[in-house]
Short mmCIF file of C-alpha atoms and ligand atoms in Angstrom, two decimals:
data_model
loop_
_atom_site.label_atom_id
_atom_site.label_comp_id
_atom_site.label_asym_id
_atom_site.label_seq_id
_atom_site.Cartn_x
_atom_site.Cartn_y
_atom_site.Cartn_z
CA MET Z 8 173.38 100.63 -59.15
CA THR Z 9 171.20 100.11 -62.46
CA GLU Z 10 167.63 99.40 -62.83
CA ALA Z 11 165.60 96.72 -65.14
CA PRO Z 12 163.73 98.82 -67.45
CA GLN Z 13 160.09 98.95 -67.29
CA THR Z 14 159.04 96.19 -68.84
CA SER Z 15 154.67 96.55 -70.61
CA GLY Z 16 153.31 92.53 -69.66
CA THR Z 17 153.15 90.60 -66.91
CA THR Z 18 156.53 91.11 -64.91
CA PRO Z 19 156.55 94.36 -62.76
CA ALA Z 20 159.97 96.04 -63.38
CA PHE Z 21 160.00 97.45 -59.71
CA ALA Z 22 159.32 95.64 -56.80
CA PRO Z 23 156.33 96.79 -54.76
CA ARG Z 24 157.24 99.46 -52.09
CA VAL Z 25 154.87 101.87 -49.97
CA PHE Z 26 155.43 105.08 -49.14
CA SER Z 27 154.08 108.37 -47.11
CA GLY Z 28 153.93 110.72 -45.72
CA ILE Z 29 152.36 113.35 -43.46
CA GLN Z 30 153.02 117.33 -42.70
CA PRO Z 31 153.48 117.77 -38.80
CA SER Z 32 152.76 121.27 -38.82
CA GLY Z 33 150.15 120.75 -36.12
CA GLY Z 34 148.43 118.08 -33.99
CA LEU Z 35 147.25 114.93 -35.89
CA THR Z 36 143.37 114.21 -36.59
CA LEU Z 37 140.98 111.88 -37.18
CA GLY Z 38 141.24 112.65 -40.82
CA ASN Z 39 144.57 111.93 -40.90
CA TYR Z 40 144.03 108.61 -38.44
CA LEU Z 41 141.16 107.44 -41.25
CA GLY Z 42 142.15 108.73 -44.28
CA ALA Z 43 145.69 107.98 -43.51
CA LEU Z 44 148.08 106.31 -40.69
CA LYS Z 45 145.27 103.67 -40.32
CA ARG Z 46 145.77 103.08 -43.30
CA PHE Z 47 149.70 102.86 -43.48
CA VAL Z 48 149.90 100.32 -40.17
CA GLU Z 49 147.43 97.68 -43.25
CA LYS Z 50 149.88 97.93 -45.71
CA GLN Z 51 153.11 97.32 -43.14
CA ASP Z 52 150.40 93.91 -41.75
CA GLU Z 53 150.25 92.91 -45.14
CA GLY Z 54 154.20 92.50 -45.15
CA VAL Z 55 155.28 95.07 -48.24
CA GLU Z 56 157.73 97.29 -47.83
CA THR Z 57 156.39 100.24 -46.63
CA ILE Z 58 158.84 103.90 -45.04
CA TYR Z 59 156.69 106.49 -43.86
CA CYS Z 60 158.07 109.69 -43.02
CA LEU Z 61 157.23 113.07 -41.48
CA VAL Z 62 158.09 115.22 -43.99
CA ASP Z 63 159.17 118.51 -41.76
CA LEU Z 64 160.55 120.72 -44.86
CA HIS Z 65 156.97 120.39 -46.27
CA ALA Z 66 155.17 122.05 -42.71
CA ILE Z 67 157.46 124.83 -43.16
CA THR Z 68 156.67 126.53 -46.93
CA VAL Z 69 153.79 128.02 -44.27
CA TRP Z 70 155.90 129.45 -41.13
CA GLN Z 71 156.37 127.49 -38.33
CA GLU Z 72 157.64 128.41 -35.26
CA PRO Z 73 160.50 126.47 -34.77
CA ALA Z 74 159.69 125.22 -31.20
CA LYS Z 75 155.88 124.22 -31.86
CA LEU Z 76 157.47 122.50 -35.07
CA ARG Z 77 160.29 119.97 -33.19
CA HIS Z 78 157.48 119.32 -30.95
CA ALA Z 79 154.83 118.87 -33.58
CA THR Z 80 156.98 115.99 -35.52
CA ARG Z 81 157.75 114.34 -32.06
CA GLU Z 82 154.64 114.12 -31.53
CA ALA Z 83 152.89 112.88 -34.53
CA ALA Z 84 155.83 110.92 -34.77
CA ALA Z 85 154.03 108.87 -31.58
CA GLY Z 86 151.48 109.45 -32.71
CA PHE Z 87 152.72 106.68 -36.14
CA LEU Z 88 154.23 104.34 -33.07
CA ALA Z 89 150.87 104.54 -30.83
CA ALA Z 90 148.54 103.90 -33.91
CA GLY Z 91 150.58 100.58 -35.31
CA ILE Z 92 153.89 101.61 -37.33
CA ASP Z 93 156.51 99.11 -35.68
CA PRO Z 94 159.74 101.57 -36.26
CA ALA Z 95 161.70 97.39 -37.22
CA ARG Z 96 158.73 96.17 -39.86
CA SER Z 97 158.32 99.99 -41.35
CA ILE Z 98 160.92 102.82 -41.63
CA LEU Z 99 159.79 105.92 -40.17
CA PHE Z 100 162.00 108.93 -39.98
CA ASN Z 101 161.58 113.11 -40.92
CA GLN Z 102 162.93 114.14 -44.32
CA SER Z 103 165.34 117.04 -43.13
CA GLN Z 104 167.40 113.83 -41.91
CA VAL Z 105 167.26 112.81 -44.92
CA PRO Z 106 169.55 115.43 -48.01
CA ALA Z 107 167.66 112.66 -50.83
CA HIS Z 108 164.81 114.83 -50.74
CA ALA Z 109 165.85 118.20 -51.65
CA GLU Z 110 167.87 117.26 -54.02
CA LEU Z 111 165.66 115.28 -56.01
CA ALA Z 112 163.39 118.20 -55.54
CA TRP Z 113 166.29 120.76 -57.11
CA ILE Z 114 165.96 117.99 -60.33
CA PHE Z 115 162.16 118.17 -60.32
CA ASN Z 116 161.74 121.94 -59.83
CA CYS Z 117 163.31 121.57 -63.64
CA VAL Z 118 161.21 118.87 -65.23
CA ALA Z 119 158.05 120.00 -64.38
CA ARG Z 120 156.41 122.96 -65.68
CA MET Z 121 154.79 126.21 -63.60
CA GLY Z 122 151.90 125.47 -65.73
CA TRP Z 123 151.79 122.42 -64.43
CA LEU Z 124 152.04 123.68 -60.63
CA SER Z 125 149.62 126.36 -61.54
CA ARG Z 126 146.82 124.14 -61.47
CA MET Z 127 147.55 122.34 -57.83
CA THR Z 128 144.03 122.83 -56.59
CA GLN Z 129 146.29 122.92 -52.36
CA PHE Z 130 148.53 125.78 -53.81
CA LYS Z 131 145.89 127.87 -54.78
CA ASP Z 132 143.72 127.24 -51.19
CA LYS Z 133 146.90 127.17 -49.16
CA ALA Z 134 148.21 131.28 -51.39
CA GLY Z 135 144.71 132.41 -51.40
CA LYS Z 136 144.56 135.59 -52.74
CA ASN Z 137 147.39 136.81 -51.64
CA ARG Z 138 149.64 134.43 -54.32
CA GLU Z 139 152.60 137.15 -54.52
CA ASN Z 140 152.78 136.82 -51.07
CA ALA Z 141 153.45 132.37 -50.78
CA SER Z 142 155.89 130.98 -49.79
CA VAL Z 143 158.13 129.80 -53.32
CA GLY Z 144 158.43 126.47 -50.68
CA LEU Z 145 154.23 126.28 -50.98
CA PHE Z 146 154.40 126.75 -55.00
CA ALA Z 147 157.08 123.90 -55.33
CA TYR Z 148 155.81 122.12 -52.63
CA PRO Z 149 154.62 119.09 -55.21
CA ASN Z 150 157.99 118.70 -56.64
CA LEU Z 151 159.19 118.03 -53.06
CA MET Z 152 156.71 115.36 -53.09
CA ALA Z 153 157.45 113.37 -55.75
CA ALA Z 154 160.85 114.21 -54.98
CA ASP Z 155 160.34 111.75 -51.44
CA ILE Z 156 158.46 109.45 -53.46
CA LEU Z 157 160.74 109.18 -56.18
CA ALA Z 158 163.38 109.11 -54.59
CA TYR Z 159 163.26 105.52 -53.45
CA HIS Z 160 161.20 104.48 -56.61
CA ALA Z 161 157.86 103.72 -54.34
CA THR Z 162 155.31 102.39 -56.50
CA HIS Z 163 152.38 102.15 -53.92
CA VAL Z 164 151.16 105.58 -51.97
CA PRO Z 165 148.54 105.19 -50.06
CA VAL Z 166 146.63 109.06 -49.16
CA GLY Z 167 143.58 111.03 -48.29
CA GLU Z 168 141.13 111.57 -51.06
CA ASP Z 169 142.94 115.66 -51.46
CA GLN Z 170 146.28 114.54 -52.42
CA LYS Z 171 145.78 112.51 -55.68
CA GLN Z 172 146.19 115.99 -57.89
CA HIS Z 173 149.66 115.42 -56.37
CA LEU Z 174 150.27 111.91 -57.25
CA GLU Z 175 149.05 113.14 -60.50
CA LEU Z 176 151.52 115.61 -60.76
CA THR Z 177 153.78 112.80 -59.72
CA ARG Z 178 153.08 110.85 -62.46
CA ASP Z 179 154.26 112.72 -65.18
CA ILE Z 180 157.50 114.22 -63.59
CA ALA Z 181 158.15 110.66 -64.08
CA ILE Z 182 156.86 109.98 -67.15
CA LYS Z 183 158.41 113.06 -68.35
CA PHE Z 184 162.34 112.85 -66.40
CA ASN Z 185 161.96 109.16 -68.61
CA HIS Z 186 161.15 110.03 -72.17
CA ASP Z 187 163.14 113.20 -72.00
CA TYR Z 188 166.17 111.38 -70.64
CA GLY Z 189 165.09 108.10 -73.27
CA ILE Z 190 165.38 105.92 -69.49
CA GLU Z 191 162.95 103.60 -67.21
CA PHE Z 192 164.16 105.00 -64.46
CA PHE Z 193 161.10 106.32 -62.78
CA PRO Z 194 158.85 103.66 -61.62
CA ILE Z 195 155.10 105.71 -62.57
CA VAL Z 196 153.20 105.29 -59.16
CA GLU Z 197 149.90 103.89 -58.08
CA PRO Z 198 147.96 106.12 -55.27
CA VAL Z 199 146.41 103.48 -53.40
CA ILE Z 200 142.75 106.20 -51.62
CA GLU Z 201 140.82 103.40 -50.01
CA GLY Z 202 138.02 102.89 -47.02
CA ALA Z 203 135.06 104.18 -45.55
CA ALA Z 204 136.93 107.02 -44.71
CA THR Z 205 139.71 109.20 -47.64
CA ARG Z 206 137.90 112.43 -47.52
CA VAL Z 207 136.80 113.26 -43.32
CA MET Z 208 134.60 116.23 -43.48
CA SER Z 209 135.12 118.62 -41.10
CA LEU Z 210 132.35 118.62 -37.66
CA ARG Z 211 130.87 122.05 -38.76
CA ASP Z 212 130.47 121.98 -42.25
CA GLY Z 213 129.77 118.53 -43.92
CA THR Z 214 131.12 120.15 -47.17
CA LYS Z 215 134.61 121.54 -45.59
CA LYS Z 216 138.03 118.57 -45.31
CA MET Z 217 138.88 118.03 -41.44
CA SER Z 218 141.52 119.63 -40.95
CA LYS Z 219 144.95 120.43 -38.33
CA SER Z 220 144.93 124.04 -39.46
CA ASP Z 221 141.04 124.60 -38.94
CA PRO Z 222 140.41 127.73 -36.67
CA SER Z 223 137.65 126.11 -34.77
CA ASP Z 224 139.11 122.67 -32.01
CA MET Z 225 135.24 122.03 -32.60
CA SER Z 226 135.89 120.86 -36.31
CA ARG Z 227 137.58 118.09 -35.64
CA ILE Z 228 139.13 115.24 -33.94
CA ASN Z 229 142.31 115.50 -32.48
CA LEU Z 230 144.54 112.28 -31.70
CA THR Z 231 145.20 114.07 -28.43
CA ASP Z 232 141.71 115.28 -27.02
CA ASP Z 233 140.41 112.84 -24.44
CA ALA Z 234 137.43 110.55 -23.45
CA ASP Z 235 135.48 114.20 -22.61
CA ALA Z 236 136.51 115.83 -25.39
CA ILE Z 237 135.94 113.40 -28.04
CA ALA Z 238 132.51 112.89 -27.52
CA GLN Z 239 131.70 117.39 -26.36
CA LYS Z 240 132.43 116.84 -30.52
CA ILE Z 241 130.56 114.69 -31.72
CA ARG Z 242 127.47 115.58 -29.46
CA LYS Z 243 128.10 119.00 -30.91
CA ALA Z 244 128.40 117.48 -34.08
CA ARG Z 245 126.23 120.00 -36.68
CA THR Z 246 123.42 117.43 -38.47
CA ASP Z 247 119.91 117.58 -39.46
CA PRO Z 248 116.54 116.18 -37.71
CA ASP Z 249 115.69 113.24 -40.05
CA PRO Z 250 116.96 109.73 -39.54
CA LEU Z 251 119.51 107.62 -40.58
CA PRO Z 252 117.97 105.73 -43.90
CA GLU Z 253 118.22 102.30 -45.09
CA ALA Z 254 120.18 103.15 -47.98
CA LEU Z 255 123.46 104.57 -48.99
CA ASP Z 256 122.12 107.17 -51.18
CA GLY Z 257 119.39 108.53 -49.01
CA LEU Z 258 122.40 110.55 -47.50
CA SER Z 259 123.73 112.11 -51.35
CA GLU Z 260 121.99 115.50 -50.06
CA ARG Z 261 122.92 114.54 -46.55
CA PRO Z 262 126.74 115.85 -46.04
CA GLU Z 263 127.34 115.99 -42.18
CA ALA Z 264 125.21 112.76 -42.09
CA ARG Z 265 127.33 110.48 -44.67
CA ASN Z 266 129.83 112.85 -42.81
CA LEU Z 267 128.96 110.48 -39.21
CA VAL Z 268 127.76 107.60 -40.50
CA ASN Z 269 131.62 107.46 -42.90
CA ILE Z 270 133.70 108.21 -39.77
CA TYR Z 271 131.91 105.05 -37.39
CA ALA Z 272 132.38 103.18 -40.42
CA ALA Z 273 135.94 103.16 -41.12
CA LEU Z 274 136.27 103.57 -36.56
CA ALA Z 275 134.46 100.04 -37.06
CA ASP Z 276 136.21 98.24 -40.34
CA ILE Z 277 132.15 97.50 -41.86
CA SER Z 278 130.70 99.58 -44.52
CA PRO Z 279 128.69 102.63 -44.38
CA ALA Z 280 125.76 100.63 -45.76
CA ALA Z 281 126.32 98.00 -42.96
CA VAL Z 282 126.22 100.64 -40.65
CA LEU Z 283 122.88 101.87 -41.81
CA GLN Z 284 121.70 98.66 -41.82
CA ASP Z 285 122.31 99.02 -38.12
CA PHE Z 286 121.25 102.43 -37.61
CA ALA Z 287 118.33 103.24 -40.59
CA GLY Z 288 115.20 104.28 -38.66
CA GLN Z 289 117.02 105.93 -35.67
CA GLY Z 290 118.24 109.31 -35.43
CA PHE Z 291 121.27 111.18 -34.23
CA GLY Z 292 120.03 111.67 -29.98
CA ALA Z 293 120.62 107.49 -30.51
CA PHE Z 294 122.95 107.11 -33.67
CA LYS Z 295 125.86 110.16 -32.06
CA PRO Z 296 126.66 108.40 -28.49
CA ALA Z 297 127.17 105.19 -30.51
CA LEU Z 298 129.42 106.67 -32.50
CA ALA Z 299 131.40 108.41 -29.82
CA ASP Z 300 131.50 105.26 -27.28
CA LEU Z 301 132.79 103.97 -30.70
CA ALA Z 302 135.42 106.45 -31.15
CA VAL Z 303 136.33 106.67 -27.14
CA GLU Z 304 136.83 102.86 -27.84
CA LYS Z 305 139.53 103.16 -31.03
CA LEU Z 306 141.27 106.51 -29.76
CA ARG Z 307 141.57 106.94 -25.94
CA PRO Z 308 144.81 103.37 -26.69
CA ILE Z 309 146.30 105.46 -28.91
CA ASN Z 310 145.44 108.64 -26.89
CA SER Z 311 147.15 107.18 -24.56
CA GLU Z 312 150.10 105.53 -25.64
CA MET Z 313 151.06 108.28 -27.81
CA ALA Z 314 151.06 110.53 -23.75
CA ARG Z 315 153.44 107.65 -22.89
CA LEU Z 316 155.85 108.17 -25.54
CA MET Z 317 155.92 112.16 -25.35
CA ASP Z 318 157.58 111.22 -21.86
CA ASP Z 319 160.28 110.01 -24.08
CA PRO Z 320 161.59 112.75 -26.40
CA ALA Z 321 164.70 111.24 -26.50
CA GLU Z 322 163.97 108.12 -27.81
CA ILE Z 323 161.80 109.17 -30.03
CA ASP Z 324 164.42 110.89 -31.43
CA ARG Z 325 166.64 108.13 -31.66
CA THR Z 326 163.64 106.38 -33.81
CA LEU Z 327 163.67 108.68 -36.13
CA GLY Z 328 167.60 108.84 -36.68
CA GLY Z 329 167.71 105.00 -37.08
CA GLY Z 330 164.71 105.32 -39.67
CA ALA Z 331 166.76 107.48 -41.38
CA GLU Z 332 170.42 105.79 -42.03
CA ARG Z 333 167.88 102.80 -43.53
CA ALA Z 334 165.93 105.14 -45.55
CA GLU Z 335 168.91 106.94 -46.77
CA ALA Z 336 170.81 102.97 -47.45
CA ILE Z 337 168.03 102.57 -50.33
CA ALA Z 338 167.59 106.81 -51.26
CA ARG Z 339 171.31 107.67 -51.38
CA PRO Z 340 172.38 105.49 -54.51
CA ILE Z 341 168.90 106.41 -56.55
CA VAL Z 342 169.91 109.82 -56.55
CA GLU Z 343 172.91 109.48 -56.55
CA ARG Z 344 172.07 107.51 -60.62
CA CYS Z 345 170.12 110.44 -61.52
CA PHE Z 346 172.46 113.00 -60.84
CA GLU Z 347 174.23 111.15 -63.64
CA ILE Z 348 171.93 110.51 -65.65
CA THR Z 349 171.60 114.09 -65.96
CA GLY Z 350 174.71 114.84 -66.70
CA MET Z 351 176.54 115.54 -63.29
CA ILE Z 352 180.03 114.83 -62.63
CA ARG Z 353 180.33 112.50 -59.63
CA SER Z 354 184.11 112.12 -59.01
CA ARG Z 355 184.60 112.56 -55.54
CA GLY Z 356 186.57 110.04 -54.14
P1 AMP S 27 148.51 116.73 -43.97
O1 AMP S 27 148.18 116.77 -42.80
O2 AMP S 27 147.90 117.25 -45.11
O3 AMP S 27 149.97 115.96 -43.80
O4 AMP S 27 147.84 115.23 -44.42
C1 AMP S 27 148.11 113.34 -44.67
C2 AMP S 27 147.82 112.39 -44.28
O5 AMP S 27 146.86 112.52 -43.89
C3 AMP S 27 147.45 112.53 -46.21
O6 AMP S 27 147.58 111.91 -46.94
C4 AMP S 27 146.23 113.10 -45.93
O7 AMP S 27 145.76 112.80 -48.02
C5 AMP S 27 145.55 112.67 -45.46
N1 AMP S 27 144.53 113.48 -44.69
C6 AMP S 27 144.32 114.84 -44.19
N2 AMP S 27 143.30 115.04 -43.79
C7 AMP S 27 142.26 114.33 -44.14
C8 AMP S 27 140.61 114.42 -44.35
N3 AMP S 27 140.66 115.28 -43.89
N4 AMP S 27 140.16 113.12 -44.45
C9 AMP S 27 140.80 111.90 -45.04
N5 AMP S 27 141.80 112.27 -44.92
C10 AMP S 27 143.26 113.54 -44.26
N1 LIG S 28 151.32 116.39 -49.63
C1 LIG S 28 151.32 115.75 -48.36
C2 LIG S 28 150.16 116.31 -48.06
O1 LIG S 28 149.67 116.90 -47.32
C3 LIG S 28 152.18 115.25 -47.50
C4 LIG S 28 153.06 114.58 -48.30
C5 LIG S 28 154.99 114.65 -48.79
C6 LIG S 28 153.02 113.07 -49.34
N2 LIG S 28 155.01 114.23 -49.33
C7 LIG S 28 154.37 112.93 -49.67
C8 LIG S 28 152.08 112.63 -49.02
C9 LIG S 28 154.45 112.10 -50.01
C10 LIG S 28 152.48 110.71 -49.74
C11 LIG S 28 153.47 110.89 -50.44
O2 LIG S 28 149.33 115.63 -47.00
#
């Protein structure tokens, strides 16, 4: 299976194919939903080929209790399905069931440079002060992410803002591989960072990303939260005493207010400016209940469908297994060809 060389000009050498992943290292948050999942569903519904992966190999770069990892993987799969991913139209699977990811990651460990990885801010944040004690996997994590994407010759990767640097690294790896081996084998991927909520912030601190690993549960909305919990978290979200402004530049110094406006916009599928048109002059006493109602209205169906799906974990596992077989069928020939390009003998019957 040889690829047509990538040409400059108008004919793209690679068919459009979307790939993205989420770590099953805890529950899914509203940040994951708005920054990633909701947009994964939109891509699927546009009719492009879409491949979505629960990246369990990435999750173990920090310690995971095995039983919790299994549960979180199923729950994340349930979240994808409940949010509208259709396993007949998209490929949905967990990473460790397709060996091509780990194989290609090794090749990329030998392509990427120490200096490139040393600049990754996610590693610096996650390793913190105790870098000597971070796993080697945490350092090499972006190479595995590049492998996830490039094992499928994916061209477009929808992610939240925080993944931009990793996608630049993916492009650098593809460029260096193609250059070193003198073949246009890997596509140069396009990050797709779109919408009002590419960076949903913590409800307790508008300068910090909403994260499944924040110690305070009040900082985030989980997709498993019930209506009362959602309403309470929004009611208690940190804000300021001023009314909402007429225009967006009035939010530039008000990170908490801006965050809630962006969340409203993303949930309602309107622009942040349109939210301000409706709420300008009103304080949070009026805005928060409206936001809570909207969040409950949009998240409740997902929440109840997730609970229903989680009643039958064997069915979820079957869906992931079926997705993994389809994923394997795409990735296997690409990784085989990559081994050949690098000079590995492939002579098994
Ligand atoms: P993670 O949970 O770190 O595996 O992230 C999975 C996807 O969700 C990635 O595309 C992230 O960029 C996105 N994501 C995670 N947290 C947020 C957030 N607070 N705002 C927007 N997108 C997010
Ligand atoms: N690194 C991503 C995150 O933490 C998850 C991820 C792994 C990913 N592999 C990927 C995202 C491939 C997009 C494409 O959010």
